[in-house]
Amino acid sequence: MSALAYQLVPVSGWNPLVLILLALIVGVLVYMIYRLGNHSYKETKYKREPFLSGNSPADDPDSLHIGGSNLYWGFTRALKRYFEPLVRGHTGLLNDYLYWFVITVVVIMVVLYFV
Amino acid sequence: MNIDIVQHSPALILAVPLLFAFLTPLVDRISEKGRDALFFLGLIIMAFFVAIMAYEVYTVGEWSYVFGGGTVTPTGADSSFFRILFVADGVSAMASITLTISAIGAAIYSYTFMKDETGLNKFNTLFFLMVAGVNGMVLTGDLFNLFVWFEVASVSSAALIAFKTYEGKAVEAALKYMIISVIGGLFFLLSIGFLYGQYGVLNYQLLAENITGTNLDKIALTILVVVLALKAGAVPLHFIIPDAYSMAPGSVTAVLVVASQAGLWVLFRVVFTLYGVAVNTLTIGWIVIVLGILSMFIGVTMALVQKTVKRLMAYHAISQTGYMLLGVGVGLAVLGKPEMGLYGRTAMEGGVFHIINHAMYKGLLFLTAGAIIFKTGIRKLDDLGGLGHSMKWTMGFFIIGALAIAGIPPFNGFASKLMIYKSVYRFNPLLSIIAMVVSILTLASFVKVFHSIFMGPKDEDIYDTGDVPKPMLAGMTILAAFVILFSLFPGAVVSNIVEPAVEALGVI
Amino acid sequence: MELSKTFDKSLWVFHVNSGSCNACDIEIVASVTPRYDVERFGIKLVGTPRHADVLLFTGPVIKKTKERVLRVYEQTPDPKVVMIIGNCASTTGVYYDSYAVEGPIDTLLPDDANLIYVNGCPVRPENIINGVKEAWLYLEELRGDQG
């Protein structure tokens, strides 16, 4: 292995024994922080349900979980000018796939010839 | 009779799946359990031969295997001129190991996954043929033989994609895959024709000695690079990958990943071994780098807007292929120059290590996606939720795969990505920064998928106690075990498996 | 429930109306206006009981809101104090013996709830501030018990 590679991924850094020791130390710290917590927690019937202004979750099951395409909508909306042409370019038509193929061949040929 | 199994192992690696592919329909007529047993038996025997070949390559060295016996001589009546050559070197060993691990994991998984399907004898046959085709692509040392195995792999992959028809959508995807592969194969044949017409030889070794950088060679190189990038799924030739990966059954997708990577291996052989310094490697290196950067960025941004689990993972596969192209492209750009020893070799090692890492964690992710679809029947992210309550093992495997793909230490994705980041930074800092941003976007995308599928309260519509059946968990465990193994000992993997591959490509 | 020493600094308040005529609610809002200003003590109205330290209940508990009031009480994390604002909440006030009324709030809450009663119909904002002062004294006493 070249010298630079040894600096990049030094074998000793990934020594499993070191990792296990680190995990144990972190575990002890976590336990100490846990001991500082409040021990008067009591589980009651509604305590862990999501807060829906006092309504029961069974009345409106769709409101319980936000997932799928609703997440990151802000990110996609903000970068609309990049995403819309990109998604539109993925048409799904076989003809377009082959046009891209031909265009790539031409571009690379031109680059290889002149450079 | 003195048969040297070790010397014959490249041929045996190919002969075993082919034999079992054609035995399967015959045994199926007699008993179904026999067919299932034959499935595992064939893959285990193939794994045995792969192990023998890999051991020999890593301890003794590489060799060429000539079909028809005799020794390899360049000239003469019995020369390698007229023979088909197989090459057993670091590249073949590494690719065969990757394929074997993926195939065995997928086979154990499909024992229950495909249990309710009819026509399973055809599935097993096609699976063996695909495995044989992919092995052939990386083992061969001859360009036309490569084309033959390329076609075998394409045809069987296309048929496997259409296996579960999903109301015709899978058939459409398979049709598109078939047409693209056939056209790619025809262009491939055209470029082989260019090379054969000029030099009159077809195997890598002789061609590499004779090749010069004439214009026709450059045209042939362009076509070869583009066709192999098409097979591997690099942008802007990636359009077929999401369709094919999302419509194929879960276990097939895990092996399709390795089949696409076979295209990448062949690309590296063509560019390094075949052409080498005959063309301006800086130009072709930058072309590969640009393909890599485009793949990474467009792959991950398209993945952020997807609404179906498997399509999203397919776009991530495209993005990770970009990492491999980036690492190896940097190595290619400095081929023959003194910077090679400085950072080029590490970049190549990072890119090549990423190939086997990617096959492991991506296979695992596709198998978990298949498990979710098996259990709930739902493919869209919007309808899923709260599966973490019932599918705990699947969730654990998904976490391992998602953290590995995002490049979070201490997983194996981090090891190979770190090698790529640090060496590419010394080549050109902007490329490394783009790679890091893509890694963060990958993590973002997988956090989204994880939350959508597994988090949230129990959804009464899709809640079903219990996890997927044990064989599916066993298949996922195999791949997860290899992910963790490679995470704990990346140094050992790099020096034992990746370095022989990089040296076999001609990089000293 | 355990009360820490810092519990009476900057109490965050969640307001629950379980069937009142809104007069006490308007007075609660009036007490955060600049004239009576409880915000100078760091007391603010929050939008979810998960953030709250103090629950303000107004109005008698009517049959439809009975379960909802209990849910909101349980979804507030410990430690918490309940302030019962107005005559209708502590006794049922003018709604005594109505067909829709379940009863005063303190019949619904569990035994270990910390209750402060503020009387009035409607409660004057000065009385609410007095109630806050009583709450602080009560909490000191409770902490004294706990040592």
JSON list of C-alpha atoms in Angstrom, two decimals, chain A residues 37-42 44-59, chain C residues 1-2 14 47-50 67-80 112:
[
{"chain": "A", "resi": 37, "resn": "GLY", "atom": "CA", "xyz": [-32.64, 12.39, 35.06]},
{"chain": "A", "resi": 38, "resn": "ASN", "atom": "CA", "xyz": [-36.04, 12.60, 36.65]},
{"chain": "A", "resi": 39, "resn": "HIS", "atom": "CA", "xyz": [-37.23, 9.27, 38.03]},
{"chain": "A", "resi": 40, "resn": "SER", "atom": "CA", "xyz": [-40.77, 10.17, 38.82]},
{"chain": "A", "resi": 41, "resn": "TYR", "atom": "CA", "xyz": [-42.10, 9.25, 35.37]},
{"chain": "A", "resi": 42, "resn": "LYS", "atom": "CA", "xyz": [-45.41, 7.46, 35.51]},
{"chain": "A", "resi": 44, "resn": "THR", "atom": "CA", "xyz": [-50.70, 6.81, 32.17]},
{"chain": "A", "resi": 45, "resn": "LYS", "atom": "CA", "xyz": [-53.21, 5.95, 29.49]},
{"chain": "A", "resi": 46, "resn": "TYR", "atom": "CA", "xyz": [-52.93, 8.94, 27.16]},
{"chain": "A", "resi": 47, "resn": "LYS", "atom": "CA", "xyz": [-49.47, 10.16, 27.98]},
{"chain": "A", "resi": 48, "resn": "ARG", "atom": "CA", "xyz": [-47.68, 8.93, 24.86]},
{"chain": "A", "resi": 49, "resn": "GLU", "atom": "CA", "xyz": [-50.34, 9.72, 22.31]},
{"chain": "A", "resi": 50, "resn": "PRO", "atom": "CA", "xyz": [-49.68, 12.58, 19.91]},
{"chain": "A", "resi": 51, "resn": "PHE", "atom": "CA", "xyz": [-51.25, 15.89, 20.91]},
{"chain": "A", "resi": 52, "resn": "LEU", "atom": "CA", "xyz": [-54.22, 16.52, 18.62]},
{"chain": "A", "resi": 53, "resn": "SER", "atom": "CA", "xyz": [-55.97, 19.19, 20.73]},
{"chain": "A", "resi": 54, "resn": "GLY", "atom": "CA", "xyz": [-57.24, 16.50, 23.01]},
{"chain": "A", "resi": 55, "resn": "ASN", "atom": "CA", "xyz": [-58.85, 14.45, 20.26]},
{"chain": "A", "resi": 56, "resn": "SER", "atom": "CA", "xyz": [-58.24, 10.75, 20.02]},
{"chain": "A", "resi": 57, "resn": "PRO", "atom": "CA", "xyz": [-55.84, 9.63, 17.28]},
{"chain": "A", "resi": 58, "resn": "ALA", "atom": "CA", "xyz": [-58.31, 7.00, 16.15]},
{"chain": "A", "resi": 59, "resn": "ASP", "atom": "CA", "xyz": [-60.60, 9.73, 14.86]},
{"chain": "C", "resi": 1, "resn": "MET", "atom": "CA", "xyz": [-43.99, 14.56, 41.17]},
{"chain": "C", "resi": 2, "resn": "GLU", "atom": "CA", "xyz": [-40.55, 15.93, 41.83]},
{"chain": "C", "resi": 14, "resn": "PHE", "atom": "CA", "xyz": [-51.21, 26.32, 28.47]},
{"chain": "C", "resi": 47, "resn": "GLY", "atom": "CA", "xyz": [-49.47, 26.45, 21.94]},
{"chain": "C", "resi": 48, "resn": "THR", "atom": "CA", "xyz": [-49.05, 22.87, 23.06]},
{"chain": "C", "resi": 49, "resn": "PRO", "atom": "CA", "xyz": [-49.29, 21.21, 26.46]},
{"chain": "C", "resi": 50, "resn": "ARG", "atom": "CA", "xyz": [-46.01, 19.45, 25.77]},
{"chain": "C", "resi": 67, "resn": "GLU", "atom": "CA", "xyz": [-62.06, 12.87, 27.85]},
{"chain": "C", "resi": 68, "resn": "ARG", "atom": "CA", "xyz": [-60.25, 15.64, 26.05]},
{"chain": "C", "resi": 69, "resn": "VAL", "atom": "CA", "xyz": [-59.47, 17.50, 29.24]},
{"chain": "C", "resi": 70, "resn": "LEU", "atom": "CA", "xyz": [-58.08, 14.34, 30.76]},
{"chain": "C", "resi": 71, "resn": "ARG", "atom": "CA", "xyz": [-55.97, 13.76, 27.67]},
{"chain": "C", "resi": 72, "resn": "VAL", "atom": "CA", "xyz": [-54.50, 17.23, 27.75]},
{"chain": "C", "resi": 73, "resn": "TYR", "atom": "CA", "xyz": [-53.74, 16.86, 31.46]},
{"chain": "C", "resi": 74, "resn": "GLU", "atom": "CA", "xyz": [-51.92, 13.58, 30.89]},
{"chain": "C", "resi": 75, "resn": "GLN", "atom": "CA", "xyz": [-50.04, 14.82, 27.86]},
{"chain": "C", "resi": 76, "resn": "THR", "atom": "CA", "xyz": [-48.47, 17.63, 29.83]},
{"chain": "C", "resi": 77, "resn": "PRO", "atom": "CA", "xyz": [-45.10, 16.47, 31.12]},
{"chain": "C", "resi": 78, "resn": "ASP", "atom": "CA", "xyz": [-44.38, 16.31, 34.85]},
{"chain": "C", "resi": 79, "resn": "PRO", "atom": "CA", "xyz": [-43.82, 18.38, 36.96]},
{"chain": "C", "resi": 80, "resn": "LYS", "atom": "CA", "xyz": [-46.93, 20.47, 36.45]},
{"chain": "C", "resi": 112, "resn": "ASP", "atom": "CA", "xyz": [-51.52, 13.89, 43.15]}
]
